[in-house]
Coordinates of N, CA and C in Angstrom, one line a residue:
X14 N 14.1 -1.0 -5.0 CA 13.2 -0.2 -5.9 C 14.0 0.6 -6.9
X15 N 13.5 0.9 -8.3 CA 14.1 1.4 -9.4 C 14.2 3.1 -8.5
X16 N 15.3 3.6 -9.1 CA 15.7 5.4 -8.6 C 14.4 5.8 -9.4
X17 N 13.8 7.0 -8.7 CA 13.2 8.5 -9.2 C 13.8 9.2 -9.9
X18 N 13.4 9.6 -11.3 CA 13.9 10.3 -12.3 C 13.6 11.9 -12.1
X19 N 13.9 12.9 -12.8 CA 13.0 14.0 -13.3 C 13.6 14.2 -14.5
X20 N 12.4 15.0 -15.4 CA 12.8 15.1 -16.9 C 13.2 16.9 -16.8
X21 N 14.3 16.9 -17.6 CA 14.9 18.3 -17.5 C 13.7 19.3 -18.4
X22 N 13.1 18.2 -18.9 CA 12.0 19.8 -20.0 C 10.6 19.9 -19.4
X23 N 10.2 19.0 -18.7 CA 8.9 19.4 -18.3 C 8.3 19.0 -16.8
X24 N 9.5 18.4 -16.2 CA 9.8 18.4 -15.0 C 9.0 16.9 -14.3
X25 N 8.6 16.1 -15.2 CA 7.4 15.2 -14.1 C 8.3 14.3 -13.7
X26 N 8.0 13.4 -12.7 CA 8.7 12.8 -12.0 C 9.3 11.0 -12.6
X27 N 9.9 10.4 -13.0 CA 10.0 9.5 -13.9 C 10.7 8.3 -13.4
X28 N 10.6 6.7 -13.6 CA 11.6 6.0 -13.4 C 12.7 5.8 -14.9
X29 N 12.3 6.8 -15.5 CA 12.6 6.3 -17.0 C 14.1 6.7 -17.4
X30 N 15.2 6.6 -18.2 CA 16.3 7.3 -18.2 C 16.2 8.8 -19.2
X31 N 15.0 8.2 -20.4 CA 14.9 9.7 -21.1 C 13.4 9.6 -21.1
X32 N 13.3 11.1 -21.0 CA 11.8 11.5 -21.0 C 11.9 12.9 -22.1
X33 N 10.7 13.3 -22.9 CA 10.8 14.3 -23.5 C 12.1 14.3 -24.8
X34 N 12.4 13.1 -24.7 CA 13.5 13.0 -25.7 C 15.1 13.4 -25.0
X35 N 14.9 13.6 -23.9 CA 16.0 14.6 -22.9 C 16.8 13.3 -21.8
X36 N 18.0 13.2 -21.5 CA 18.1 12.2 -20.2 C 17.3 12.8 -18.9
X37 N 17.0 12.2 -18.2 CA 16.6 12.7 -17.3 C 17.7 12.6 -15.8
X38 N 17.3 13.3 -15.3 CA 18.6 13.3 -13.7 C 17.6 12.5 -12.2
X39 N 18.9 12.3 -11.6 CA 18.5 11.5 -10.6 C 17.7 12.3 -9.8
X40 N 16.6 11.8 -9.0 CA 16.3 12.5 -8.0 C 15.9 12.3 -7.0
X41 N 16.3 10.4 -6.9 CA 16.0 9.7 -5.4 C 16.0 8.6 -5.8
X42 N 17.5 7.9 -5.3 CA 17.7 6.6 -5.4 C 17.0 5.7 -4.8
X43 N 17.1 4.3 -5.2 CA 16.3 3.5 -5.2 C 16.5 2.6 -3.6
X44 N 17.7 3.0 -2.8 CA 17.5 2.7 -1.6 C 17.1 3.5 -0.4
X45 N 17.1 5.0 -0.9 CA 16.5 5.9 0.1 C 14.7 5.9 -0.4
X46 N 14.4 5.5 -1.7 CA 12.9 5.5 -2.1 C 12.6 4.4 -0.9
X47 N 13.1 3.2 -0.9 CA 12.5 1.7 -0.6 C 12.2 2.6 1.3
X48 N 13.4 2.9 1.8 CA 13.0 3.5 3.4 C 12.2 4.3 3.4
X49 N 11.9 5.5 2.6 CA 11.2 6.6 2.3 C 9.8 6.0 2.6
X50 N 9.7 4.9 1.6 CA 7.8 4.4 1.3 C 7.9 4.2 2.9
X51 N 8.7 2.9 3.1 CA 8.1 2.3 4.2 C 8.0 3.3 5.7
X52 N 9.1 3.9 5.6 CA 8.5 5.0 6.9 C 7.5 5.7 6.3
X53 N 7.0 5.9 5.0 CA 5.6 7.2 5.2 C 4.6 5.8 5.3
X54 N 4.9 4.6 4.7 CA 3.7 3.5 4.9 C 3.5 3.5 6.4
X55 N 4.2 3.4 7.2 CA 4.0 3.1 8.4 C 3.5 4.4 9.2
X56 N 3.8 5.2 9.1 CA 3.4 6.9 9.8 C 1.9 6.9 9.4
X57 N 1.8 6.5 8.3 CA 0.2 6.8 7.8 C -0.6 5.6 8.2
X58 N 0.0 4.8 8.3 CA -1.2 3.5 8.3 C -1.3 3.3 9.7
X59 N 0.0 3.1 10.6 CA 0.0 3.2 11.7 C -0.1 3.8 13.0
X60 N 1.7 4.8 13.1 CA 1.8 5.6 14.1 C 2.3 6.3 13.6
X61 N 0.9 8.0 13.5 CA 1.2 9.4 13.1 C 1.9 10.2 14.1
X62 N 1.5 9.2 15.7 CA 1.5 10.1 16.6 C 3.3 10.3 17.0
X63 N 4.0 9.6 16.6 CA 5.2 9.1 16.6 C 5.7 10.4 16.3
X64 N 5.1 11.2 15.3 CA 6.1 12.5 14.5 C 5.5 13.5 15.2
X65 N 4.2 13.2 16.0 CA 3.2 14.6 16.5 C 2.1 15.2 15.6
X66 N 1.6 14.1 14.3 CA 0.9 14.6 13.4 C -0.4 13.7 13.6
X67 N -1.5 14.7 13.7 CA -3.0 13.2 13.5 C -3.4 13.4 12.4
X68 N -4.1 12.6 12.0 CA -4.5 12.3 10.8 C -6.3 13.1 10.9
X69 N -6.8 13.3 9.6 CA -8.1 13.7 9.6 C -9.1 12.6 9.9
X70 N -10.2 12.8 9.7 CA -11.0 11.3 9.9 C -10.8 10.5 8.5
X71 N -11.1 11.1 7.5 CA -10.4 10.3 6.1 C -8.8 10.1 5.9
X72 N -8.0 10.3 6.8 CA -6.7 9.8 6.7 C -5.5 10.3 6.2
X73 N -6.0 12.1 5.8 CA -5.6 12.8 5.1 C -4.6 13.4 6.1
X74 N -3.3 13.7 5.7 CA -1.9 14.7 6.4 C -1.5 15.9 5.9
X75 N -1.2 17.1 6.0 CA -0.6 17.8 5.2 C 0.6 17.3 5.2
X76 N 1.1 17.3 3.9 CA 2.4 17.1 3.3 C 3.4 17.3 3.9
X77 N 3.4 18.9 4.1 CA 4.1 19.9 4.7 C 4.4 19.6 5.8
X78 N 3.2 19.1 7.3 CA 4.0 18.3 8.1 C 4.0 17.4 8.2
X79 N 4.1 16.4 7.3 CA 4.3 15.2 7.0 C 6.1 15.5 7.5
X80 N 6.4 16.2 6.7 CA 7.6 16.2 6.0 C 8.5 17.1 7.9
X81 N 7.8 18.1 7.9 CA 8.5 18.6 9.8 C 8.7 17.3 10.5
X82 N 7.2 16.7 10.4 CA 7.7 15.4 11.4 C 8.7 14.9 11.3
X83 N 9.0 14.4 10.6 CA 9.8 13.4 10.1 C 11.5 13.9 10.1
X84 N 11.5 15.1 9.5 CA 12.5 16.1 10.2 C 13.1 16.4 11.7
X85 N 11.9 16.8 12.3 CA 12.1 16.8 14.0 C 11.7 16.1 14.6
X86 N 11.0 15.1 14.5 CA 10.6 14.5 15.5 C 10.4 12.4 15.4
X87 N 10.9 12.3 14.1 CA 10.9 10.8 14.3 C 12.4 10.3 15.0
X88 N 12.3 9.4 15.6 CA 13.5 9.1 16.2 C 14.8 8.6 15.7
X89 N 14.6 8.6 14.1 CA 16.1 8.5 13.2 C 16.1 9.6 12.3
X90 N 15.8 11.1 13.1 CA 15.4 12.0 12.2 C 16.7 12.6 11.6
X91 N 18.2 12.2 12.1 CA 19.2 12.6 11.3 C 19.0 11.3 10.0
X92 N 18.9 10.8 9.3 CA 18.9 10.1 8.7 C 17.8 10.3 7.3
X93 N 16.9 11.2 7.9 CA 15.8 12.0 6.8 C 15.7 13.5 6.8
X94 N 16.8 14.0 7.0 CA 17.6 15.2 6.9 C 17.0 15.9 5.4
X95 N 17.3 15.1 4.6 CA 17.7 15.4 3.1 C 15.8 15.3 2.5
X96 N 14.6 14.9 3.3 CA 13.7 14.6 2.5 C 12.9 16.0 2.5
X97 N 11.8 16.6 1.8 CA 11.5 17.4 1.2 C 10.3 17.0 1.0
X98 N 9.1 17.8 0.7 CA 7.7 17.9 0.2 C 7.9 17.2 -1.0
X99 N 8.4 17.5 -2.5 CA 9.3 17.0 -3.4 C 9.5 15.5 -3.2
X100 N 10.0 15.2 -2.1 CA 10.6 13.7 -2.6 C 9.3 12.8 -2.2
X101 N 8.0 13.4 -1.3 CA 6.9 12.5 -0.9 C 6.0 12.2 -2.1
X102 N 6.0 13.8 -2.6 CA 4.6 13.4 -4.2 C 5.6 12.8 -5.5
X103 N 6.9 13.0 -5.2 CA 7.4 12.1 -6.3 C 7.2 10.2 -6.0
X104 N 7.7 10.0 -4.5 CA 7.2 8.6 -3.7 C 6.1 8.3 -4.0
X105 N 4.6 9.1 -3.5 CA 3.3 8.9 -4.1 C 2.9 8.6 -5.6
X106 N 3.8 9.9 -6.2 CA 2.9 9.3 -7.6 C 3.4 8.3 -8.5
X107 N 4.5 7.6 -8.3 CA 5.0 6.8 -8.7 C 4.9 5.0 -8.0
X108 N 4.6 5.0 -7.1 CA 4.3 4.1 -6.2 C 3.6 3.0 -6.9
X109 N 4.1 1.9 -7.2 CA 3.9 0.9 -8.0 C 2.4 0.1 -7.3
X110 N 2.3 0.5 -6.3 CA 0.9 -0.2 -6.1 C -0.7 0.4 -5.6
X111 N 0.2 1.7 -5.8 CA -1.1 2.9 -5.5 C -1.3 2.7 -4.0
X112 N -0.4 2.9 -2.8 CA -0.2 3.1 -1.7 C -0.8 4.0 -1.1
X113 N -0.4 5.4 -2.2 CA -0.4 6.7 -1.2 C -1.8 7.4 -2.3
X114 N -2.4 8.8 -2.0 CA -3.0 9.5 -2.4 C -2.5 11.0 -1.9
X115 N -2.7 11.9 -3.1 CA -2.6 13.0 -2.9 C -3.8 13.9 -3.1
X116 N -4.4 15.3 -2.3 CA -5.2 15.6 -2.7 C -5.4 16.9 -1.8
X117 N -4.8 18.4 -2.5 CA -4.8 19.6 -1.9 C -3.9 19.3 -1.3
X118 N -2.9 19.4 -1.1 CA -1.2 19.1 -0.5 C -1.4 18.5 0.4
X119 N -2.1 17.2 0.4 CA -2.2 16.8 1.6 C -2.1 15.3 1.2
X120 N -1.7 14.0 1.6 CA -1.5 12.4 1.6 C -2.3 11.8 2.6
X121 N -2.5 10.4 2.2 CA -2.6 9.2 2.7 C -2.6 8.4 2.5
X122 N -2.6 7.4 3.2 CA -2.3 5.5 2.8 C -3.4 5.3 2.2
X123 N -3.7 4.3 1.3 CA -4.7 3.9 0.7 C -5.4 3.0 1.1
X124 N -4.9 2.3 1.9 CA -5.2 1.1 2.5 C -4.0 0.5 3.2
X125 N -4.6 -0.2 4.1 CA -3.7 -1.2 5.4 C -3.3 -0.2 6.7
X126 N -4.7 0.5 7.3 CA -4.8 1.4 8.5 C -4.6 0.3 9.3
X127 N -4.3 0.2 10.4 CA -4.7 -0.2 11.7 C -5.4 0.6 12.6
X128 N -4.8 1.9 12.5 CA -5.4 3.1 13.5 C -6.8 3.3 12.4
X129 N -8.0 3.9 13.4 CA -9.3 4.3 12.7 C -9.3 5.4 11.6
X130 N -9.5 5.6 10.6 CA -10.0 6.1 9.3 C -10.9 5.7 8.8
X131 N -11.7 6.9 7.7 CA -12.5 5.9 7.2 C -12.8 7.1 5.5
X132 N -12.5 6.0 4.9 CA -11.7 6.2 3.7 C -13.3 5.8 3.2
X133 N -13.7 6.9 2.0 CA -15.1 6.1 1.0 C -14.3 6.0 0.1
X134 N -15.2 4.8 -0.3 CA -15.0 3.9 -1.8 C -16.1 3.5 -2.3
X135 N -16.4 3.2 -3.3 CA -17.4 2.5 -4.1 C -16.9 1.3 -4.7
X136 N -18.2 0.4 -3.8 CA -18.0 -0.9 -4.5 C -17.4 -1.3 -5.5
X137 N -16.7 -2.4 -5.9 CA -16.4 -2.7 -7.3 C -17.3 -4.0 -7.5
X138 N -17.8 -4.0 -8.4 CA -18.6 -5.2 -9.3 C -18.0 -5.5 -10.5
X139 N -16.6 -5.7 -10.8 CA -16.0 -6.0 -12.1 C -15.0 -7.4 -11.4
X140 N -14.4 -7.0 -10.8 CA -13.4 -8.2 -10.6 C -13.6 -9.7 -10.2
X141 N -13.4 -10.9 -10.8 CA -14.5 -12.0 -10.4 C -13.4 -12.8 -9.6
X142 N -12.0 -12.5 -10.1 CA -11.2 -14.1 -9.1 C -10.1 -12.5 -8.4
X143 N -9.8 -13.1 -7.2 CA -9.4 -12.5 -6.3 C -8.0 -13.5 -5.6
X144 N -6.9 -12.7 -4.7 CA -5.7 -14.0 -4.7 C -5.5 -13.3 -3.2
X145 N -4.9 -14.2 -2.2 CA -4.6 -14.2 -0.8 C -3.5 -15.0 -0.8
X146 N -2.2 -14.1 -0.2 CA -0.4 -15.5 -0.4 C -0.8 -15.2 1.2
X147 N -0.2 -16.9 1.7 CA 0.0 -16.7 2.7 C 0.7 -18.1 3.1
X148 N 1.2 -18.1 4.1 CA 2.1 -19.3 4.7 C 1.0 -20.7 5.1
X149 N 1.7 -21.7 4.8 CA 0.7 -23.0 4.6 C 0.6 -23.5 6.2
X150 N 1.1 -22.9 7.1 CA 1.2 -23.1 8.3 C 0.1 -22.9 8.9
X151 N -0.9 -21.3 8.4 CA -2.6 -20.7 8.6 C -3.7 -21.6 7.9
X152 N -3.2 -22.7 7.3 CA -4.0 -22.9 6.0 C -5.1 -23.6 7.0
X153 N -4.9 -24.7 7.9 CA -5.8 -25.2 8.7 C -6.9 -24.1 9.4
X154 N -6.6 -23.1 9.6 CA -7.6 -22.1 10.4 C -7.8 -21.7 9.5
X155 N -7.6 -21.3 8.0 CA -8.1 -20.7 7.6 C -8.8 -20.9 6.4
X156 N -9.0 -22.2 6.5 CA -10.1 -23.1 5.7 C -11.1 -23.6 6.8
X157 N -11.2 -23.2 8.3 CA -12.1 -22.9 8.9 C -12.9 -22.0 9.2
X158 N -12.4 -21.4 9.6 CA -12.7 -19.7 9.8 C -12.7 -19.0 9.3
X159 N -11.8 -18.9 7.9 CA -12.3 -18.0 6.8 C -10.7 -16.7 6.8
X160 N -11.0 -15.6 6.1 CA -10.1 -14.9 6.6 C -10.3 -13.6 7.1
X161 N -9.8 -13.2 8.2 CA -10.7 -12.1 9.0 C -9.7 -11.1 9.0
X162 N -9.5 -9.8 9.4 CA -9.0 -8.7 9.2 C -7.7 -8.7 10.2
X163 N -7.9 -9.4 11.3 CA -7.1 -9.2 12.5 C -6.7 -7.8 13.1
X164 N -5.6 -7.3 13.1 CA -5.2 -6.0 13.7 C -5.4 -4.8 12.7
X165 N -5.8 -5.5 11.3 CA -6.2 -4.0 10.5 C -7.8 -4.1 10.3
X166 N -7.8 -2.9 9.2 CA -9.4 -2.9 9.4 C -9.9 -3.6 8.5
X167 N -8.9 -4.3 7.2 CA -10.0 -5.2 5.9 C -9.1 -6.0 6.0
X168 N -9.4 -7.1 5.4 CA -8.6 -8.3 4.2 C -8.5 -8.1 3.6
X169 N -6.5 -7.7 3.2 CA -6.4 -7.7 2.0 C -6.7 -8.7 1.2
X170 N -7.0 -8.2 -0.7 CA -6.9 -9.7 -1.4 C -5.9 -8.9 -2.7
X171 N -5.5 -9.4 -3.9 CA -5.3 -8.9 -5.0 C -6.0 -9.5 -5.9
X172 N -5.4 -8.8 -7.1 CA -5.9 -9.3 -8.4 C -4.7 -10.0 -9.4
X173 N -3.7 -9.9 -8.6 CA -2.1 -10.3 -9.1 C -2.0 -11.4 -8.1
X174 N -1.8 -12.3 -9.5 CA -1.4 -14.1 -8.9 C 0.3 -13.6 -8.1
X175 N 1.1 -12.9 -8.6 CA 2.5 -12.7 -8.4 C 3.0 -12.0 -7.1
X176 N 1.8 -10.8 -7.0 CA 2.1 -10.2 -5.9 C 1.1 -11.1 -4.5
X177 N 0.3 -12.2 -4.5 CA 0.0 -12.8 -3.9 C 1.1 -13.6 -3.4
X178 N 1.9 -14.4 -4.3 CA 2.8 -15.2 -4.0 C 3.9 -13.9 -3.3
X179 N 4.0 -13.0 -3.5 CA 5.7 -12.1 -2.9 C 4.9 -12.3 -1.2
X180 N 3.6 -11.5 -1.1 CA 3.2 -11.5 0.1 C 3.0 -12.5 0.6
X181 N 2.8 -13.9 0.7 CA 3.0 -15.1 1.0 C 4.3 -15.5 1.5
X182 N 5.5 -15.2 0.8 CA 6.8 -15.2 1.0 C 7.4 -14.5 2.0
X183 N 6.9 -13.6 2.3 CA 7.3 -12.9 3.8 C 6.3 -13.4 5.0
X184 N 5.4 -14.3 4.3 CA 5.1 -15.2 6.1 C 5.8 -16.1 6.2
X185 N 6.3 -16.6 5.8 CA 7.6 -17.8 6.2 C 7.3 -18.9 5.7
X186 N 7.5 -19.7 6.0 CA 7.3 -21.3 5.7 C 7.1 -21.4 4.5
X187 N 5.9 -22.6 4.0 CA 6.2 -22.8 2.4 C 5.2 -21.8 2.0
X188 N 4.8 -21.1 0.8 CA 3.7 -20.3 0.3 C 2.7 -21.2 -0.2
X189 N 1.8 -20.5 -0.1 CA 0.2 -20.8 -0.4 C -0.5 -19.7 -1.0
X190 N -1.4 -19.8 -2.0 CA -2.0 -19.0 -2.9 C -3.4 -19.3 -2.6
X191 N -4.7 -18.7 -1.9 CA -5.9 -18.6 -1.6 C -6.5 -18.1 -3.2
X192 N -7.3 -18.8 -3.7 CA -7.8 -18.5 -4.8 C -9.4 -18.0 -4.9
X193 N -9.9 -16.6 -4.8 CA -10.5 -16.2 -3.8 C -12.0 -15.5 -5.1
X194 N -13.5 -16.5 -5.1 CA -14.6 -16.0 -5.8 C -15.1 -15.1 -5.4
X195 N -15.0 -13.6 -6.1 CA -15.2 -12.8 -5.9 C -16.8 -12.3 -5.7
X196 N -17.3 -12.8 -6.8 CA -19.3 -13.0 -7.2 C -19.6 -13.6 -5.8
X197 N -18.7 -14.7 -5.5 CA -19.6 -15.2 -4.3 C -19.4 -14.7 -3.0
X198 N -18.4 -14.0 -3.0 CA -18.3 -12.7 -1.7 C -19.6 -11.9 -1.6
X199 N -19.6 -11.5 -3.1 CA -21.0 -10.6 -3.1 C -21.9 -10.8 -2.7
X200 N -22.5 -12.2 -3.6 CA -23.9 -13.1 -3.4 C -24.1 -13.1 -1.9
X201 N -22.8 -13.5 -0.8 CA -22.5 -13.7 0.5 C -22.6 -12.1 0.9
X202 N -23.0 -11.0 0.4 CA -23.2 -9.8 1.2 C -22.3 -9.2 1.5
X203 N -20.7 -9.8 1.2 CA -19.6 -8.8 1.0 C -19.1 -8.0 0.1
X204 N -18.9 -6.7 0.3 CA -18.3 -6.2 -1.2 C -17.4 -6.2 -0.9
X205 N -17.1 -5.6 -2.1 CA -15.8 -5.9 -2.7 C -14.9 -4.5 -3.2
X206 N -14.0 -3.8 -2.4 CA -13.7 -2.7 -2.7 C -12.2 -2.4 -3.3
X207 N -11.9 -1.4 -4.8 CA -10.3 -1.5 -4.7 C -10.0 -0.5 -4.5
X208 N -8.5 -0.6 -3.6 CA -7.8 0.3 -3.0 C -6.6 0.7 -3.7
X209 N -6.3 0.2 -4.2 CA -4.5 0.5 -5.3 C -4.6 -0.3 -6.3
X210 N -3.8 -0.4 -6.7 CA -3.7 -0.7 -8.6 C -3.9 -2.4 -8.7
X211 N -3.4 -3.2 -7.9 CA -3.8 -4.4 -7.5 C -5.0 -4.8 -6.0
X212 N -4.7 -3.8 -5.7 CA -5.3 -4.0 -4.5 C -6.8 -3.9 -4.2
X213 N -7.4 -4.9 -3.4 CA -8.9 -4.6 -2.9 C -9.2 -5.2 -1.5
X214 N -10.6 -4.6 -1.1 CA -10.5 -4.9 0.4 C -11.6 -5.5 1.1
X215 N -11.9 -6.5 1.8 CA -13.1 -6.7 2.4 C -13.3 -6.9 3.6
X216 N -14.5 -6.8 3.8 CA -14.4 -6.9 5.2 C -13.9 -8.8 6.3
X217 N -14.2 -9.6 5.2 CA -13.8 -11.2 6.1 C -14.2 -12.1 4.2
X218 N -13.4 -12.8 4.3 CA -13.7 -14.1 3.0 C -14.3 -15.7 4.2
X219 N -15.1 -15.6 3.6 CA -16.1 -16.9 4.2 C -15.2 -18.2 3.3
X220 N -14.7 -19.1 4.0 CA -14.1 -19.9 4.1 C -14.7 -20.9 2.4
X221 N -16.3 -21.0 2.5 CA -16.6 -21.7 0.7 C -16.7 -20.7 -0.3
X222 N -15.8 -19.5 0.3 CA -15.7 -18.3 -0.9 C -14.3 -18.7 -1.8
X223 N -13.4 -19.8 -1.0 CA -11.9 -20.1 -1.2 C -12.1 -21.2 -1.9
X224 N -12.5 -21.0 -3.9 CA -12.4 -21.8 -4.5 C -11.0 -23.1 -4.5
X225 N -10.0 -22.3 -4.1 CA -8.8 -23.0 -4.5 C -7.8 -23.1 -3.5
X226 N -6.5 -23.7 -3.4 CA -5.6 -23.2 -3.0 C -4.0 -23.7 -3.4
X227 N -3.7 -23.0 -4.0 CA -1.9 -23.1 -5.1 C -0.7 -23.5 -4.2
X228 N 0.2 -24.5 -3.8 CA 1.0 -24.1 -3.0 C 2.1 -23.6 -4.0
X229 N 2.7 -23.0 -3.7 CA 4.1 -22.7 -4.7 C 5.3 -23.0 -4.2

């Protein structure tokens, strides 16, 4: 992941080198960001209970012990010594896929719980083609069955042919691109909700909802 910047004149948080006309200074490199996300991705989506923190019923943390936890009580907590309330809303608000939310000093995942939350959203009725990457190894089941949530609470899909194929690539084998009608999710009684800047969520894709399928 690219380093966290800050701009010396007005202080917002930046991947940029100059902001305000000014260089900007480092303020979290791009290998402590990459572990940063993934342990707050996983404390939030997963296991809060890991640091001693629960989540509200919408999924909300305070910041503040976001940040104790993680300090005292995760089990590589010499290793996040150095993190700060600071380094989370700079993580959040920059977060290239709208992961996190902030709201009264408090976070949460935006999507991909396993543990119960329950996050409101409103439907989306704009987006018509929809993308699922996944390993060509599921493709038999899943041109039967459809695609169901398993151990989280939705199906992911995107709206990025690109980031379908990256997430396909971490199942293994060769990639596959699910090429996913969104209108006819609808028509079929599912909506269609977005969660991050690519991201949306449903509850199962009925198998003749999968107009297509890409191998790459």
């Amino acid at each position: 992941m690219k380093d966290i910047r800050r701009c010396k004149i007005c202080g917002c948080f930046t991947e940029e080198l100059c902001h305000c006309k000014k260089k900007t200074t480092l303020f979290l490199d791009g290998r402590r960001r990459l572990k940063l996300s993934k342990l707050i991705s996983g404390l939030l989506r997963h296991y809060p209970e890991q640091i001693g923190v629960k989540l509200s019923k919408d999924g909300y943390v305070s910041i503040s012990d976001l940040v104790r936890g993680i300090r005292e009580k995760w089990k590589n907590k010499h290793l996040y010594q150095w993190v700060s309330k600071e380094h989370i809303i700079a993580l959040a608000q920059l977060d290239p896929k709208g992961r996190f939310e902030i709201k009264d000093d408090k976070i949460r995942a935006s999507y991909g719980h396993s543990i119960q939350v329950s996050v409101e959203r409103e439907p989306d009725r704009k987006v018509k083609t929809l993308y699922h990457g996944t390993s060509e190894s599921f493709l038999e089941s899943i041109m039967k069955e459809g695609l169901k949530p398993m151990k989280r609470q939705w199906v992911h899909l995107t709206s990025s042919f690109d980031d379908a194929v990256n997430v396909g690539r971490r199942k293994g084998g060769r990639t596959v691109v699910l090429v996913i009608n969104a209108e006819k999710l609808r028509k079929k009684g599912i909506e269609v909700y977005k969660a991050g800047k690519n991201v949306y969520l449903v509850k199962k894709v009925l198998p003749d909802c999968i107009e297509k399928v890409v191998r790459v």
